[in-house]
């Protein structure tokens, strides 16, 4: 079952393939300018909203996915700088670029990574 996507990365869960986001965080910030006033309180002016930032982790287990292939796919996506639609659980969050990838290899054999956790950070693109 497909649970979302970010460009070529398809988040899915099935008996043979598990690649799903966990600990999803979305950050949006309202921006204000503060204007001093002589003999009075300062005034705030709303300037708009900053670009959204999204982060989440994916867990890669060799039992359910090709860990090395997914890591290569993530690296290629980061290197490309391309923007893609981010869809999670049927909700289109907008267009984003992958800005950071933090990989932690939790279990390794002599020749490959067997289990890894990767934190992905994305920034809204407009």
PDB file of C-alpha atoms in Angstrom:
ATOM      1  CA  UNK A   1       0.000   0.000   0.000  1.00  0.00           C
ATOM      2  CA  UNK A   2       1.416   3.382  -1.015  1.00  0.00           C
ATOM      3  CA  UNK A   3       1.368   5.927   1.828  1.00  0.00           C
ATOM      4  CA  UNK A   4       3.020   8.845   0.049  1.00  0.00           C
ATOM      5  CA  UNK A   5       5.820  10.035  -2.166  1.00  0.00           C
ATOM      6  CA  UNK A   6       8.517  12.607  -2.738  1.00  0.00           C
ATOM      7  CA  UNK A   7       9.516  12.533  -6.386  1.00  0.00           C
ATOM      8  CA  UNK A   8      11.086   9.149  -7.124  1.00  0.00           C
ATOM      9  CA  UNK A   9      10.906   8.097  -3.445  1.00  0.00           C
ATOM     10  CA  UNK A  10       7.672   6.185  -2.947  1.00  0.00           C
ATOM     11  CA  UNK A  11       6.669   5.499   0.644  1.00  0.00           C
ATOM     12  CA  UNK A  12       4.925   2.154   0.889  1.00  0.00           C
ATOM     13  CA  UNK A  13       4.151  -0.698   3.178  1.00  0.00           C
ATOM     14  CA  UNK A  14       3.550  -4.274   2.054  1.00  0.00           C
ATOM     15  CA  UNK A  15       4.541  -7.787   3.041  1.00  0.00           C
ATOM     16  CA  UNK A  16       7.703  -7.542   0.938  1.00  0.00           C
ATOM     17  CA  UNK A  17       8.587  -3.820   0.956  1.00  0.00           C
ATOM     18  CA  UNK A  18       8.513  -1.379   3.862  1.00  0.00           C
ATOM     19  CA  UNK A  19       9.645   2.206   3.305  1.00  0.00           C
ATOM     20  CA  UNK A  20       7.560   4.595   5.376  1.00  0.00           C
ATOM     21  CA  UNK A  21       8.203   7.935   7.086  1.00  0.00           C
ATOM     22  CA  UNK A  22       8.115   8.181  10.886  1.00  0.00           C
ATOM     23  CA  UNK A  23       8.372  11.155  13.264  1.00  0.00           C
ATOM     24  CA  UNK A  24       7.060  13.583  10.647  1.00  0.00           C
ATOM     25  CA  UNK A  25       7.551  17.225  11.645  1.00  0.00           C
ATOM     26  CA  UNK A  26       6.330  20.267   9.745  1.00  0.00           C
ATOM     27  CA  UNK A  27       7.425  23.769  10.740  1.00  0.00           C
ATOM     28  CA  UNK A  28       5.882  27.054   9.573  1.00  0.00           C
ATOM     29  CA  UNK A  29       6.708  30.474  11.015  1.00  0.00           C
ATOM     30  CA  UNK A  30       4.893  33.805  10.702  1.00  0.00           C
ATOM     31  CA  UNK A  31       7.306  36.680  10.095  1.00  0.00           C
ATOM     32  CA  UNK A  32       6.851  40.110  11.667  1.00  0.00           C
ATOM     33  CA  UNK A  33       8.728  43.412  11.570  1.00  0.00           C
ATOM     34  CA  UNK A  34       8.820  45.480  14.729  1.00  0.00           C
ATOM     35  CA  UNK A  35       8.626  49.264  14.285  1.00  0.00           C
ATOM     36  CA  UNK A  36       9.586  51.514  17.219  1.00  0.00           C
ATOM     37  CA  UNK A  37       7.200  54.336  18.121  1.00  0.00           C
ATOM     38  CA  UNK A  38       8.275  57.527  19.896  1.00  0.00           C
ATOM     39  CA  UNK A  39       6.771  57.614  23.410  1.00  0.00           C
ATOM     40  CA  UNK A  40       4.721  54.454  22.861  1.00  0.00           C
ATOM     41  CA  UNK A  41       4.720  50.735  22.362  1.00  0.00           C
ATOM     42  CA  UNK A  42       6.324  49.315  19.260  1.00  0.00           C
ATOM     43  CA  UNK A  43       4.065  48.192  16.417  1.00  0.00           C
ATOM     44  CA  UNK A  44       4.196  44.831  14.715  1.00  0.00           C
ATOM     45  CA  UNK A  45       3.663  44.373  11.003  1.00  0.00           C
ATOM     46  CA  UNK A  46       2.933  40.945   9.568  1.00  0.00           C
ATOM     47  CA  UNK A  47       5.263  40.306   6.622  1.00  0.00           C
ATOM     48  CA  UNK A  48       4.052  36.863   5.636  1.00  0.00           C
ATOM     49  CA  UNK A  49       4.907  33.266   6.344  1.00  0.00           C
ATOM     50  CA  UNK A  50       8.328  31.713   5.948  1.00  0.00           C
ATOM     51  CA  UNK A  51       8.864  28.680   3.759  1.00  0.00           C
ATOM     52  CA  UNK A  52       7.745  25.449   5.421  1.00  0.00           C
ATOM     53  CA  UNK A  53      10.311  22.945   6.634  1.00  0.00           C
ATOM     54  CA  UNK A  54       9.562  19.233   6.915  1.00  0.00           C
ATOM     55  CA  UNK A  55      11.637  16.489   8.490  1.00  0.00           C
ATOM     56  CA  UNK A  56      11.059  12.806   9.041  1.00  0.00           C
ATOM     57  CA  UNK A  57      12.949   9.559   9.430  1.00  0.00           C
ATOM     58  CA  UNK A  58      12.838   6.415   7.336  1.00  0.00           C
ATOM     59  CA  UNK A  59      14.043   3.064   8.597  1.00  0.00           C
ATOM     60  CA  UNK A  60      15.689   0.762   6.102  1.00  0.00           C
ATOM     61  CA  UNK A  61      15.826  -2.953   6.914  1.00  0.00           C
ATOM     62  CA  UNK A  62      17.439  -5.407   4.490  1.00  0.00           C
ATOM     63  CA  UNK A  63      14.616  -7.860   5.203  1.00  0.00           C
ATOM     64  CA  UNK A  64      12.100  -5.542   3.506  1.00  0.00           C
ATOM     65  CA  UNK A  65      14.108  -3.345   1.109  1.00  0.00           C
ATOM     66  CA  UNK A  66      17.432  -3.035  -0.659  1.00  0.00           C
ATOM     67  CA  UNK A  67      19.155  -0.728   1.838  1.00  0.00           C
ATOM     68  CA  UNK A  68      22.118   0.177  -0.383  1.00  0.00           C
ATOM     69  CA  UNK A  69      19.871   0.985  -3.356  1.00  0.00           C
ATOM     70  CA  UNK A  70      17.651   3.257  -1.219  1.00  0.00           C
ATOM     71  CA  UNK A  71      20.681   5.083   0.204  1.00  0.00           C
ATOM     72  CA  UNK A  72      21.995   5.660  -3.334  1.00  0.00           C
ATOM     73  CA  UNK A  73      18.548   6.879  -4.436  1.00  0.00           C
ATOM     74  CA  UNK A  74      18.398   9.343  -1.524  1.00  0.00           C
ATOM     75  CA  UNK A  75      21.923  10.624  -2.238  1.00  0.00           C
ATOM     76  CA  UNK A  76      21.072  11.147  -5.916  1.00  0.00           C
ATOM     77  CA  UNK A  77      17.937  13.074  -4.962  1.00  0.00           C
ATOM     78  CA  UNK A  78      19.952  15.316  -2.636  1.00  0.00           C
ATOM     79  CA  UNK A  79      22.655  15.896  -5.262  1.00  0.00           C
ATOM     80  CA  UNK A  80      20.140  16.765  -7.996  1.00  0.00           C
ATOM     81  CA  UNK A  81      18.584  19.713  -6.131  1.00  0.00           C
ATOM     82  CA  UNK A  82      15.299  19.048  -7.934  1.00  0.00           C
ATOM     83  CA  UNK A  83      11.971  20.015  -6.391  1.00  0.00           C
ATOM     84  CA  UNK A  84       9.095  17.551  -6.140  1.00  0.00           C
ATOM     85  CA  UNK A  85       5.620  17.298  -4.676  1.00  0.00           C
ATOM     86  CA  UNK A  86       5.561  15.866  -1.157  1.00  0.00           C
ATOM     87  CA  UNK A  87       2.531  13.698  -0.424  1.00  0.00           C
ATOM     88  CA  UNK A  88       2.049  11.975   2.923  1.00  0.00           C
ATOM     89  CA  UNK A  89      -1.066   9.933   3.774  1.00  0.00           C
ATOM     90  CA  UNK A  90      -2.992  11.429   0.849  1.00  0.00           C
ATOM     91  CA  UNK A  91      -2.205  15.015   1.910  1.00  0.00           C
ATOM     92  CA  UNK A  92      -0.263  17.122  -0.597  1.00  0.00           C
ATOM     93  CA  UNK A  93       2.050  19.291   1.511  1.00  0.00           C
ATOM     94  CA  UNK A  94       3.454  21.284  -1.433  1.00  0.00           C
ATOM     95  CA  UNK A  95       6.643  21.292  -3.510  1.00  0.00           C
ATOM     96  CA  UNK A  96       9.876  20.709  -1.632  1.00  0.00           C
ATOM     97  CA  UNK A  97      13.598  20.188  -2.126  1.00  0.00           C
ATOM     98  CA  UNK A  98      15.694  17.750  -0.124  1.00  0.00           C
ATOM     99  CA  UNK A  99      18.215  19.864   1.815  1.00  0.00           C
ATOM    100  CA  UNK A 100      19.753  17.355   4.206  1.00  0.00           C
ATOM    101  CA  UNK A 101      20.151  13.634   4.739  1.00  0.00           C
ATOM    102  CA  UNK A 102      21.509  12.197   8.002  1.00  0.00           C
ATOM    103  CA  UNK A 103      22.247   8.484   7.845  1.00  0.00           C
ATOM    104  CA  UNK A 104      22.897   6.234  10.836  1.00  0.00           C
ATOM    105  CA  UNK A 105      23.966   2.683  10.006  1.00  0.00           C
ATOM    106  CA  UNK A 106      22.566   0.614  12.875  1.00  0.00           C
ATOM    107  CA  UNK A 107      23.618  -2.848  11.697  1.00  0.00           C
ATOM    108  CA  UNK A 108      26.258  -3.874   9.177  1.00  0.00           C
ATOM    109  CA  UNK A 109      27.762  -7.033   7.760  1.00  0.00           C
ATOM    110  CA  UNK A 110      31.272  -7.273   6.377  1.00  0.00           C
ATOM    111  CA  UNK A 111      30.132  -6.037   2.969  1.00  0.00           C
ATOM    112  CA  UNK A 112      26.952  -3.952   3.352  1.00  0.00           C
ATOM    113  CA  UNK A 113      24.581  -2.003   5.569  1.00  0.00           C
ATOM    114  CA  UNK A 114      21.771  -4.239   6.822  1.00  0.00           C
ATOM    115  CA  UNK A 115      19.730  -1.717   8.806  1.00  0.00           C
ATOM    116  CA  UNK A 116      19.867   2.068   8.719  1.00  0.00           C
ATOM    117  CA  UNK A 117      17.850   5.026   9.894  1.00  0.00           C
ATOM    118  CA  UNK A 118      17.881   8.102   7.679  1.00  0.00           C
ATOM    119  CA  UNK A 119      16.574  11.511   8.686  1.00  0.00           C
ATOM    120  CA  UNK A 120      15.471  13.619   5.722  1.00  0.00           C
ATOM    121  CA  UNK A 121      15.033  17.396   5.873  1.00  0.00           C
ATOM    122  CA  UNK A 122      13.109  19.231   3.184  1.00  0.00           C
ATOM    123  CA  UNK A 123      12.355  22.891   2.511  1.00  0.00           C
ATOM    124  CA  UNK A 124       9.387  24.305   0.647  1.00  0.00           C
ATOM    125  CA  UNK A 125      10.109  25.418  -2.906  1.00  0.00           C
ATOM    126  CA  UNK A 126       8.113  28.102  -4.689  1.00  0.00           C
TER     127      UNK A 126
END
